[in-house]
Amino acid sequence: MAAARSDRAPRRPTISDVARRAGVSTGTVSRYLNGGHWVSAESSKLITRAIRETGYVANSTARQLRTGRSGTVAFVVDEAPARFFEDPNFEALVVAVGDALAARDRSMVLLLAGDAQSAARAETFLVTSGVDGAVTASAHPEHQLFERIQAAGIPLVNVGSPTGLEDRIAFVAADEREGARLMAEHLIAQGARRIAVIAGPAHSPGGTLRPDAFTAAVDASASEGAAPVVIGLRHGDYTVESGRAAARTLLAEHPEIDGIFAANDQMARGAIDALREDGRSVPEDVLVGGFDDSAFAGTEVPLLTTVRQDFGRIAEELVDALDKQIDAGVRTNVIVPVQLVVRDSTVRPGS
Amino acid sequence: MAAARSDRAPRRPTISDVARRAGVSTGTVSRYLNGGHWVSAESSKLITRAIRETGYVANSTARQLRTGRSGTVAFVVDEAPARFFEDPNFEALVVAVGDALAARDRSMVLLLAGDAQSAARAETFLVTSGVDGAVTASAHPEHQLFERIQAAGIPLVNVGSPTGLEDRIAFVAADEREGARLMAEHLIAQGARRIAVIAGPAHSPGGTLRPDAFTAAVDASASEGAAPVVIGLRHGDYTVESGRAAARTLLAEHPEIDGIFAANDQMARGAIDALREDGRSVPEDVLVGGFDDSAFAGTEVPLLTTVRQDFGRIAEELVDALDKQIDAGVRTNVIVPVQLVVRDSTVRPGS
């Protein structure tokens, strides 16, 4: 092969080239590339210089041949920075995925997309930087993040069900349907009969799976007396303010509401604000349930009944699923169990 | 050169190799690499496949020769994720730096270090991924982040003055001394005479520059009546809770305190909590001033007097300083003006 190859044919510098130039063993270079354990300061200096001089760059193809992985995973969140910092779920996820990777001595880089241009820049970075895979969250279809990453041949696992692409994109998700079902049965058991739903944006599981499963469970319920019914549904964008606006509209249209299910905790908080402004008490007049068990669900008054997502477990499964795809090209979908957490917002005093 | 070179000598695949393989012009590949403008979906597909097949990887050395930059800057924050999300300054900085880069059609990746192992992993990533420079924030000396990045030959600009390394590390900082001086003069003008200081950690400007400049300004003040004096100083770690603990200790040691300067707004909030718990009113009994004008300084009661850092301007200067280092190897330090923002926490009613 080597003899037949024209001199113009590209050959990437290898770890051996770096070792030769630095005057150290390939094992030392390998240890350096895998985090620097047991590499002296002097060797580190020689190796970094040799990497610069040879133009060696780790990329997923080259490093996979050697170690099966490149050592770095990109976490791509398709939201603008302001929205990213506003939603406590992203914090929980970033911390959990970072921890899961660090426990395996691997690193995470975080990219925020949030619009088509940023998604294009993210794609370029993923292709050229040599990360060995991507975890994606909150992908907006119009930014074509999945298509871009898949076209670039980069292993990809999404957090949450990728609406409409479940058969093409690997994902790890909480058991959305089960969570919504548990919440429906709980609200009905607590006496709610005329229930409104505040859903998330249509591109996300909270905009489809959660409200659909909730409505199906309400329709299927066999309760005594008046049959429970979902009397109205509005979409929010997961912010407190959108939950407040949706609840206001729902209250104006259906003053008889006695229960609200919001597809995340922040919109549930907004609904509670709107109910208060309308002179109604939670839980005395209206029961309110959220989703996620995010920060503050269990600390702000009224303490919020919600469905707990286990972000630690989700992060572990994400890294496992990504590894399976990197190592064996296998696409896996994982559903992680959820848990109903009952607090004050759905339990009437004395009930 | 080509003829004399041994067949084993590494030659990195170039943008021309990619263009030839993809059957498109080098200009098209270049546009693709710089964000995908004016590149058809079909060409994008061919180019990503060619990049995979040739093993082309953009790295700072190679791309610098061509365009002067690689297109991606790493923002390395030397804090654990939980701390990163807790401090509103990081949000402000990440948003501002991301915006400043996006406006120049360049991308940002975010790395959280927070311990020596993570810093080592960050170094490896920076060396092998081909980012063209790093912006660092909140470096803890024991993690040796500056040393690692500099040894790797990667252009570097720090946010804030790099304590003890001002002559070796390029930085962009708010005018810490001027801000502390303005706050000292304001507190004295408002009547404070026995002032306590809550400083940040010793490795950060808020642990050294701000308290030192504040104390110097108090010592130099020529006021009528009793001479103002800094009667006590405690260090916190920038969290609300640490400000509360520091204020408690200071109040126990010096019950006569009538003014507190905290080196950031969150510690100022903690101090206000401690004063309330001690039965003292702000501003009636004790004046409190912070630093940063971070989110909530102007919305939570009492509205907080503080020193405003212009994060948008800081971000612009960071990108400019990094470019000068990438393009010309020039290390620049930039001091950005600050502004005293007077609100309720230092203005006694009727004064």
XYZ file of C-alpha atoms in Angstrom:
702
model
C 0.000 0.000 0.000
C 2.608 2.498 1.099
C 4.793 1.929 -1.967
C 1.907 2.213 -4.406
C 0.638 5.406 -2.837
C 1.444 8.624 -4.641
C 3.467 11.137 -2.705
C 0.536 13.525 -2.804
C -1.776 11.123 -1.050
C -2.485 12.464 2.401
C -1.208 10.518 5.390
C -2.297 11.757 8.790
C 0.417 12.097 11.425
C 0.060 9.229 13.886
C 0.696 8.799 17.547
C 3.989 7.108 16.558
C 5.081 10.208 14.674
C 4.406 12.271 17.780
C 6.286 9.827 19.999
C 9.301 9.763 17.663
C 9.444 13.541 17.452
C 9.070 13.926 21.228
C 11.559 11.186 22.004
C 9.144 9.310 24.268
C 7.273 6.026 23.968
C 3.930 5.753 22.188
C 2.526 4.582 25.519
C 3.516 7.886 27.093
C 1.842 9.812 24.281
C -1.244 7.639 24.687
C -1.371 8.326 28.429
C -0.919 12.030 27.725
C -3.820 11.989 25.261
C -5.991 10.148 27.741
C -5.695 12.743 30.469
C -2.038 13.021 31.422
C -1.865 10.457 34.208
C 1.672 9.272 34.978
C 3.220 11.658 32.487
C 5.973 13.931 33.809
C 5.832 17.677 33.277
C 8.930 17.420 31.079
C 7.407 14.715 28.859
C 4.140 16.641 28.650
C 6.034 19.637 27.350
C 7.894 17.569 24.729
C 4.665 15.895 23.653
C 2.654 19.095 23.275
C 5.488 20.551 21.202
C 5.645 17.414 19.039
C 1.864 17.523 18.529
C 2.159 21.095 17.294
C 5.117 20.342 15.035
C 3.700 17.206 13.433
C 0.185 18.623 13.143
C -1.178 15.556 14.905
C -4.874 15.858 15.593
C -6.934 13.252 17.325
C -10.021 12.509 15.335
C -12.685 9.969 15.909
C -11.686 7.778 12.997
C -8.013 7.639 13.929
C -8.500 7.340 17.656
C -11.252 4.769 17.336
C -8.832 2.460 15.559
C -6.518 2.777 18.528
C -8.666 3.083 21.654
C -12.261 2.819 20.499
C -12.927 6.417 21.441
C -11.590 9.960 21.248
C -12.183 10.930 24.849
C -14.476 13.892 24.275
C -18.230 14.018 23.840
C -20.067 17.133 22.696
C -23.309 18.052 24.437
C -25.275 20.099 21.915
C -28.243 21.988 23.304
C -30.392 23.550 20.604
C -31.410 26.560 22.648
C -30.170 30.125 22.886
C -27.990 30.783 25.948
C -30.625 32.784 27.833
C -33.144 29.951 27.539
C -30.460 27.392 28.412
C -29.663 29.101 31.702
C -33.314 29.683 32.531
C -34.403 26.043 32.520
C -33.207 24.066 35.562
C -33.447 20.809 33.574
C -30.468 21.783 31.456
C -28.391 22.420 34.539
C -29.374 19.015 35.949
C -28.549 17.329 32.644
C -25.225 19.066 32.072
C -24.092 18.263 35.604
C -25.207 14.626 35.313
C -23.710 14.008 31.851
C -20.477 15.759 32.861
C -20.257 13.576 35.957
C -20.997 10.380 34.033
C -18.248 11.187 31.518
C -15.733 12.337 34.139
C -16.241 9.072 36.039
C -14.926 7.363 32.892
C -12.104 9.906 32.584
C -13.650 11.515 29.526
C -14.451 15.128 28.870
C -17.513 17.011 27.749
C -17.723 20.144 25.662
C -20.911 22.100 25.545
C -22.288 23.779 22.432
C -25.352 25.986 22.387
C -27.108 26.173 19.043
C -30.522 27.855 19.188
C -30.803 28.917 15.557
C -29.982 27.512 12.121
C -26.714 29.454 11.810
C -25.461 28.273 15.196
C -26.494 24.717 14.305
C -24.414 24.983 11.117
C -21.437 26.227 13.119
C -21.913 23.396 15.605
C -21.912 20.898 12.748
C -18.642 22.302 11.411
C -17.082 22.055 14.840
C -18.253 18.491 15.351
C -16.869 17.425 11.969
C -13.478 19.060 12.386
C -12.721 18.792 16.092
C -12.592 15.027 16.427
C -15.162 14.610 19.192
C -16.298 11.008 19.155
C -19.983 11.588 19.563
C -22.749 14.002 20.419
C -25.532 14.108 22.960
C -28.306 16.406 21.761
C -31.117 18.049 23.676
C -34.104 20.198 22.767
C -33.619 19.953 18.998
C -35.868 22.275 16.996
C -36.746 20.580 13.681
C -36.266 23.744 11.650
C -32.569 23.954 12.679
C -31.946 20.459 11.219
C -29.519 19.561 13.965
C -30.127 15.802 13.746
C -29.795 15.786 9.966
C -26.568 17.785 10.136
C -24.937 15.563 12.740
C -26.051 12.333 11.100
C -24.939 13.469 7.655
C -21.525 14.141 9.182
C -21.380 10.530 10.357
C -21.092 11.417 14.036
C -22.629 9.053 16.614
C -25.600 10.756 18.224
C -27.959 10.100 21.131
C -30.801 12.468 21.963
C -32.112 13.274 25.428
C -35.834 12.596 25.228
C -37.894 11.152 22.458
C -37.040 12.827 19.102
C -40.578 13.621 17.994
C -41.320 11.997 14.642
C -37.803 10.551 14.277
C -37.976 7.806 16.897
C -36.999 5.165 14.341
C -33.921 7.056 13.097
C -32.402 8.793 16.125
C -31.151 6.919 19.196
C -32.537 8.360 22.393
C -32.723 8.011 26.164
C -35.949 9.288 27.655
C -37.855 9.243 30.872
C -41.026 7.188 30.697
C -43.170 10.131 29.619
C -46.363 8.117 29.087
C -46.163 6.378 32.433
C -45.465 9.686 34.183
C -48.440 11.372 32.535
C -50.656 8.383 33.357
C -49.603 8.432 37.025
C -50.378 12.143 37.221
C -53.810 11.711 35.590
C -54.798 8.937 37.992
C -53.536 10.945 40.954
C -55.431 14.123 40.043
C -58.619 12.128 39.498
C -58.164 10.250 42.777
C -57.772 13.626 44.494
C -61.111 14.724 43.077
C -60.291 16.674 39.912
C -63.007 16.323 37.227
C -62.603 19.291 34.868
C -58.909 19.289 34.056
C -56.919 21.629 31.824
C -53.558 20.744 30.255
C -50.668 23.119 29.622
C -48.453 21.397 27.037
C -44.927 22.234 25.888
C -43.915 23.210 22.344
C -45.022 20.754 19.655
C -41.430 19.698 18.784
C -40.833 18.308 22.285
C -42.137 15.304 24.257
C -43.879 17.690 26.632
C -45.835 19.030 23.674
C -47.040 15.647 22.447
C -46.292 12.512 24.500
C -47.099 13.925 27.928
C -50.409 15.665 27.052
C -51.522 12.783 24.799
C -50.839 10.113 27.418
C -52.442 12.294 30.092
C -55.597 12.808 28.030
C -55.785 9.095 27.157
C -55.523 8.180 30.838
C -58.265 10.658 31.798
C -60.526 9.325 29.039
C -59.896 5.740 30.171
C -60.504 6.397 33.851
C -63.422 4.705 35.536
C -64.329 7.006 38.387
C -67.463 7.290 40.471
C -69.858 10.196 39.882
C -69.084 12.800 37.197
C -66.688 11.481 34.564
C -63.346 13.327 34.573
C -62.608 15.203 31.365
C -59.817 17.238 29.815
C -61.719 20.408 29.042
C -58.976 22.462 27.464
C -55.368 22.429 26.274
C -52.916 25.248 25.565
C -49.261 25.159 24.544
C -46.543 27.070 26.394
C -42.767 27.205 25.837
C -41.728 25.777 29.229
C -41.174 29.197 30.818
C -43.009 30.356 33.950
C -44.482 33.253 31.999
C -45.895 30.998 29.267
C -47.552 28.810 31.912
C -49.127 31.875 33.453
C -50.443 33.104 30.101
C -51.809 29.668 29.160
C -53.560 29.304 32.523
C -55.153 32.743 32.182
C -56.608 31.851 28.796
C -57.813 28.461 30.046
C -59.466 30.046 33.110
C -61.235 32.611 30.955
C -62.540 29.883 28.639
C -63.356 27.337 31.354
C -63.963 28.979 34.737
C -65.055 25.569 36.095
C -61.479 24.168 36.014
C -60.619 22.195 39.159
C -57.309 20.663 38.060
C -54.315 21.626 35.886
C -51.561 19.404 34.540
C -48.551 21.328 33.217
C -45.906 19.534 31.131
C -43.077 20.966 33.213
C -42.649 22.441 36.698
C -41.951 25.988 35.543
C -45.219 26.215 33.632
C -46.959 24.715 36.692
C -45.507 27.584 38.752
C -46.829 30.053 36.216
C -50.266 28.418 36.393
C -50.249 28.751 40.187
C -49.412 32.463 39.794
C -52.342 32.914 37.383
C -54.724 31.077 39.722
C -53.679 33.299 42.622
C -54.183 36.421 40.528
C -57.652 35.093 39.714
C -58.406 34.722 43.434
C -58.225 30.919 43.507
C -56.266 28.836 46.014
C -54.002 25.860 45.249
C -54.857 23.134 46.240
C -58.168 24.208 47.840
C -59.875 25.383 44.622
C -57.670 23.904 41.920
C -55.165 21.020 42.009
C -51.932 21.593 40.063
C -49.365 18.993 38.969
C -46.075 19.492 37.089
C -43.397 17.338 35.474
C -39.595 16.892 36.035
C -39.200 17.442 39.797
C -36.758 20.191 38.930
C -35.016 22.422 41.448
C -37.474 24.421 43.575
C -40.387 22.014 42.976
C -39.844 20.803 46.515
C -38.833 24.093 48.132
C -41.176 26.847 46.899
C -44.689 27.211 48.353
C -46.944 25.483 47.562
C -44.673 22.447 47.307
C -45.360 21.028 43.878
C -46.674 17.557 43.038
C -44.701 16.391 40.014
C -43.196 13.479 38.075
C -39.539 12.893 38.882
C -37.067 12.338 36.060
C -33.901 10.590 37.244
C -31.265 12.694 35.474
C -28.366 10.728 36.970
C -29.701 7.511 35.530
C -30.569 9.199 32.225
C -26.977 10.498 31.943
C -25.488 7.046 32.595
C -27.730 5.517 29.954
C -26.836 8.286 27.493
C -23.119 7.567 27.806
C -23.714 3.808 27.522
C -25.910 4.241 24.446
C -23.361 6.543 22.835
C -20.576 4.032 23.498
C -22.562 1.246 21.895
C -23.009 3.383 18.823
C -19.325 4.388 18.719
C -17.994 0.897 19.338
C -20.464 -1.234 17.438
C -22.609 1.060 15.348
C -25.625 -0.077 17.339
C -28.509 2.338 17.833
C -30.344 1.827 21.163
C -33.348 3.502 22.704
C -33.669 3.478 26.486
C -36.712 4.364 28.583
C -35.912 5.276 32.186
C -38.607 4.801 34.866
C -40.210 7.828 36.496
C -41.789 8.374 39.875
C -44.828 10.378 41.012
C -43.864 12.748 43.832
C -46.938 13.882 45.771
C -46.660 17.222 47.566
C -48.981 19.997 48.738
C -50.234 21.330 45.379
C -52.608 18.378 44.862
C -53.547 17.453 48.428
C -56.424 19.425 49.978
C -55.942 20.081 53.715
C -57.804 17.457 55.711
C -58.244 15.190 52.688
C 10.788 19.352 -0.661
C 8.169 16.827 -1.728
C 10.674 14.679 -3.623
C 13.193 14.641 -0.782
C 10.625 13.715 1.795
C 10.467 10.071 2.852
C 7.229 8.273 2.205
C 6.771 7.899 5.957
C 6.859 11.636 6.627
C 3.382 12.715 7.726
C 1.469 15.052 5.466
C -1.809 16.341 6.784
C -4.767 16.172 4.419
C -5.485 19.678 3.165
C -8.548 21.570 2.151
C -7.522 20.842 -1.462
C -7.570 17.099 -0.796
C -11.081 17.440 0.556
C -12.193 19.541 -2.420
C -10.707 17.055 -4.931
C -12.352 14.101 -3.208
C -15.715 15.866 -2.958
C -15.551 17.163 -6.516
C -16.178 20.767 -5.463
C -14.018 23.890 -5.401
C -11.726 24.691 -2.459
C -13.774 27.860 -2.053
C -16.877 25.760 -1.443
C -15.039 23.665 1.165
C -13.794 26.850 2.773
C -17.315 28.296 2.939
C -18.527 24.998 4.372
C -15.855 25.105 7.078
C -16.709 28.685 7.907
C -20.337 28.006 8.672
C -21.973 26.636 5.551
C -23.192 29.869 3.917
C -23.988 29.522 0.233
C -23.232 25.818 0.226
C -25.967 23.549 -1.187
C -27.255 20.577 0.796
C -25.795 18.274 -1.885
C -22.327 19.840 -1.675
C -22.456 19.785 2.123
C -23.093 16.057 1.980
C -20.215 15.446 -0.430
C -17.874 17.590 1.664
C -18.691 15.924 4.990
C -18.123 12.524 3.356
C -14.806 13.720 1.877
C -13.707 15.075 5.245
C -14.370 11.678 6.805
C -12.619 9.792 4.030
C -9.514 11.940 3.900
C -9.300 12.327 7.664
C -9.082 16.074 7.236
C -9.124 17.870 10.547
C -8.967 21.609 10.961
C -6.319 22.550 13.440
C -5.105 25.923 14.491
C -1.732 25.606 12.800
C -3.103 24.502 9.462
C -6.115 26.782 9.428
C -4.134 29.781 10.589
C -1.987 29.522 7.494
C -5.123 29.677 5.402
C -7.587 32.001 7.114
C -5.871 33.285 10.211
C -8.311 31.427 12.445
C -10.021 28.080 12.972
C -13.501 29.393 13.651
C -13.973 28.008 17.125
C -12.983 29.448 20.487
C -13.128 27.438 23.704
C -14.504 29.133 26.804
C -12.924 27.301 29.732
C -14.493 27.971 33.115
C -12.504 26.487 35.971
C -15.519 25.756 38.138
C -17.622 22.680 38.790
C -20.966 22.685 36.932
C -23.073 23.365 40.031
C -21.032 26.472 40.845
C -21.079 27.540 37.202
C -24.866 27.540 37.056
C -25.215 29.232 40.440
C -23.294 32.395 39.607
C -25.218 34.778 37.324
C -21.935 36.306 36.110
C -21.079 33.164 34.198
C -24.406 33.266 32.421
C -23.857 36.910 31.510
C -20.341 36.146 30.254
C -21.259 33.033 28.270
C -24.132 34.850 26.573
C -21.964 37.889 25.807
C -18.940 35.949 24.511
C -21.203 33.641 22.466
C -22.905 36.678 20.932
C -19.601 38.417 20.195
C -18.295 35.299 18.426
C -21.551 34.589 16.575
C -21.565 38.163 15.260
C -18.252 37.278 13.568
C -19.683 33.943 12.378
C -17.533 31.950 14.767
C -18.529 29.345 17.301
C -17.896 28.841 20.993
C -17.533 25.587 22.883
C -17.783 25.575 26.617
C -15.613 23.451 28.903
C -16.082 23.250 32.644
C -12.953 22.276 34.561
C -13.308 22.670 38.324
C -10.562 20.262 39.402
C -7.068 19.232 38.309
C -8.259 16.130 36.434
C -10.870 18.064 34.494
C -8.266 20.719 33.725
C -5.989 17.995 32.332
C -8.831 16.666 30.184
C -9.580 20.205 29.009
C -5.921 20.618 28.029
C -5.992 17.413 25.995
C -9.134 18.549 24.231
C -7.711 21.981 23.457
C -4.526 20.453 22.018
C -6.248 17.876 19.845
C -9.477 19.541 18.751
C -8.038 22.402 16.773
C -9.783 25.274 18.539
C -7.846 28.416 17.761
C -7.824 29.932 21.187
C -9.208 29.865 24.698
C -10.974 32.321 26.930
C -10.536 31.344 30.574
C -12.476 32.387 33.652
C -12.171 31.745 37.347
C -8.852 29.845 37.160
C -7.820 28.198 40.426
C -4.010 28.236 40.647
C -3.821 24.657 41.940
C -5.427 23.313 38.764
C -2.636 24.855 36.652
C -5.016 25.722 33.860
C -2.964 28.687 32.568
C 0.249 26.665 32.594
C -1.384 23.769 30.764
C -2.901 25.942 28.049
C 0.225 28.039 27.583
C 2.493 24.979 27.457
C 0.230 23.647 24.708
C 0.893 26.805 22.690
C -2.751 27.843 22.560
C -3.605 31.557 22.512
C -5.272 32.501 25.775
C -7.081 35.506 27.246
C -8.426 35.490 30.786
C -11.561 37.234 32.006
C -10.427 39.341 34.935
C -6.976 39.996 36.276
C -5.015 36.697 36.658
C -3.819 37.205 40.217
C -0.014 37.099 40.373
C 0.360 36.355 36.648
C -0.585 39.751 35.224
C 2.703 39.989 33.306
C 2.352 36.565 31.641
C -1.358 36.062 30.916
C -3.341 38.358 28.638
C -6.547 39.540 30.251
C -9.614 41.722 29.905
C -10.933 43.018 33.199
C -13.373 45.520 34.561
C -11.692 48.415 36.319
C -11.795 46.712 39.705
C -9.824 49.411 41.547
C -11.933 52.237 40.232
C -15.132 50.356 41.075
C -13.990 49.677 44.631
C -12.902 53.313 45.020
C -16.274 54.613 43.796
C -18.072 52.326 46.253
C -15.860 53.430 49.178
C -16.456 57.108 48.465
C -20.183 56.522 48.071
C -20.569 54.606 51.347
C -18.602 57.282 53.191
C -20.620 60.080 51.592
C -23.787 58.274 52.734
C -22.498 58.308 56.319
C -20.820 54.904 56.820
C -17.881 55.094 59.246
C -17.295 51.561 60.559
C -17.223 49.452 57.421
C -16.745 45.703 57.024
C -15.545 44.031 53.835
C -16.622 40.619 52.509
C -13.961 39.603 50.000
C -13.965 36.781 47.444
C -11.529 33.844 47.352
C -7.843 34.833 47.392
C -7.223 33.536 43.825
C -9.691 36.004 42.325
C -9.747 39.776 41.795
C -12.624 40.023 44.275
C -10.371 38.474 46.889
C -7.512 40.911 46.398
C -7.943 43.872 44.031
C -11.431 44.907 45.115
C -10.924 44.736 48.897
C -7.422 46.260 48.696
C -8.553 49.185 46.573
C -11.626 49.642 48.757
C -9.544 49.716 51.947
C -7.003 52.093 50.413
C -9.798 54.465 49.385
C -11.331 54.400 52.881
C -7.912 55.068 54.461
C -7.313 57.964 52.072
C -10.696 59.574 52.586
C -10.849 63.005 54.166
C -14.234 63.153 55.834
C -15.633 65.416 58.493
C -16.070 64.102 62.028
C -15.137 60.489 62.855
C -12.641 59.039 60.347
C -14.107 56.145 58.339
C -12.338 52.858 58.920
C -12.447 49.277 57.604
C -12.946 47.439 60.873
C -13.020 43.866 59.624
C -12.609 41.655 56.563
C -13.742 38.096 55.856
C -13.437 35.972 52.727
C -16.407 34.215 51.130
C -16.627 32.101 47.985
C -19.069 34.335 46.071
C -22.158 32.346 47.091
C -25.107 33.894 48.961
C -24.547 31.489 51.827
C -20.872 32.430 52.228
C -21.822 36.121 52.356
C -24.354 35.373 55.057
C -21.811 33.398 57.119
C -19.126 36.099 56.725
C -21.559 38.841 57.756
C -22.617 36.891 60.852
C -19.009 36.537 61.990
C -18.289 40.198 61.278
C -21.405 41.323 63.176
C -20.446 39.185 66.177
C -16.926 40.648 66.211
C -17.931 44.239 65.423
C -21.529 44.996 66.453
C -20.902 48.674 65.621
C -20.768 48.013 61.848
C -22.714 50.623 59.839
C -21.622 49.676 56.331
C -20.708 46.506 54.384
C -18.966 46.206 51.032
C -19.246 42.746 49.470
C -17.043 41.809 46.495
C -20.021 40.481 44.552
C -23.787 40.920 44.562
C -24.597 37.419 45.791
C -22.490 37.839 48.931
C -24.122 41.236 49.421
C -27.517 39.481 49.346
C -26.262 37.005 51.937
C -25.053 39.883 54.116
C -28.481 41.509 53.903
C -30.050 38.202 55.011
C -27.683 38.020 58.011
C -28.413 41.639 58.970
C -32.169 40.970 58.860
C -31.760 37.861 60.994
C -29.808 40.032 63.439
C -32.726 42.498 63.592
C -31.030 45.230 61.561
C -32.544 47.093 58.639
C -30.875 47.877 55.323
C -30.281 50.751 54.638
C -31.614 52.283 57.891
C -29.066 50.634 60.243
C -26.412 49.369 57.853
C -25.565 50.383 54.277
C -24.711 47.497 51.909
C -22.980 47.685 48.539
C -22.133 44.866 46.095
C -20.212 44.418 42.864
C -21.132 43.264 39.295
C -24.717 44.525 38.857
C -25.687 40.943 38.175
C -29.224 39.736 37.511
C -31.605 40.495 40.401
C -29.420 43.298 41.815
C -32.002 45.708 40.437
C -35.120 43.592 41.013
C -34.957 42.049 44.514
C -35.798 44.148 47.582
C -33.893 46.053 48.787
C -32.638 47.096 45.363
C -28.870 46.771 45.592
C -26.294 49.508 45.122
C -23.471 47.960 43.128
C -20.665 48.439 40.586
C -21.728 47.577 37.064
C -19.451 45.435 34.897
C -20.199 45.855 31.197
C -20.130 42.200 30.092
C -21.006 43.036 26.493
C -18.002 45.330 26.202
C -15.800 42.839 28.063
C -16.795 40.087 25.622
C -15.999 42.267 22.589
C -12.602 43.124 24.020
C -11.931 39.441 24.814
C -12.517 38.405 21.205
C -10.397 41.306 19.921
C -7.556 40.476 22.322
C -7.674 36.819 21.364
C -7.569 37.687 17.662
C -4.516 39.887 18.174
C -2.787 36.984 19.880
C -3.818 34.489 17.181
C -2.951 36.757 14.257
C 0.129 38.536 15.521
C 1.214 36.822 18.719
C 0.562 40.045 20.599
C -0.477 39.846 24.237
C -2.799 42.690 25.262
C -4.404 43.624 28.552
C -7.598 45.664 28.485
C -9.288 47.445 31.374
C -12.970 48.194 30.803
C -14.588 51.109 32.661
C -17.156 50.444 35.403
C -20.059 52.446 36.730
C -21.465 52.946 40.229
C -25.187 52.141 40.284
C -26.871 53.696 43.325
C -30.050 51.984 44.532
C -31.963 51.597 47.796
C -29.477 49.546 49.840
C -27.234 52.558 50.506
C -29.709 55.425 50.547
C -31.481 56.068 53.855
C -35.096 57.246 53.399
C -35.259 61.043 53.572
C -31.503 61.427 53.181
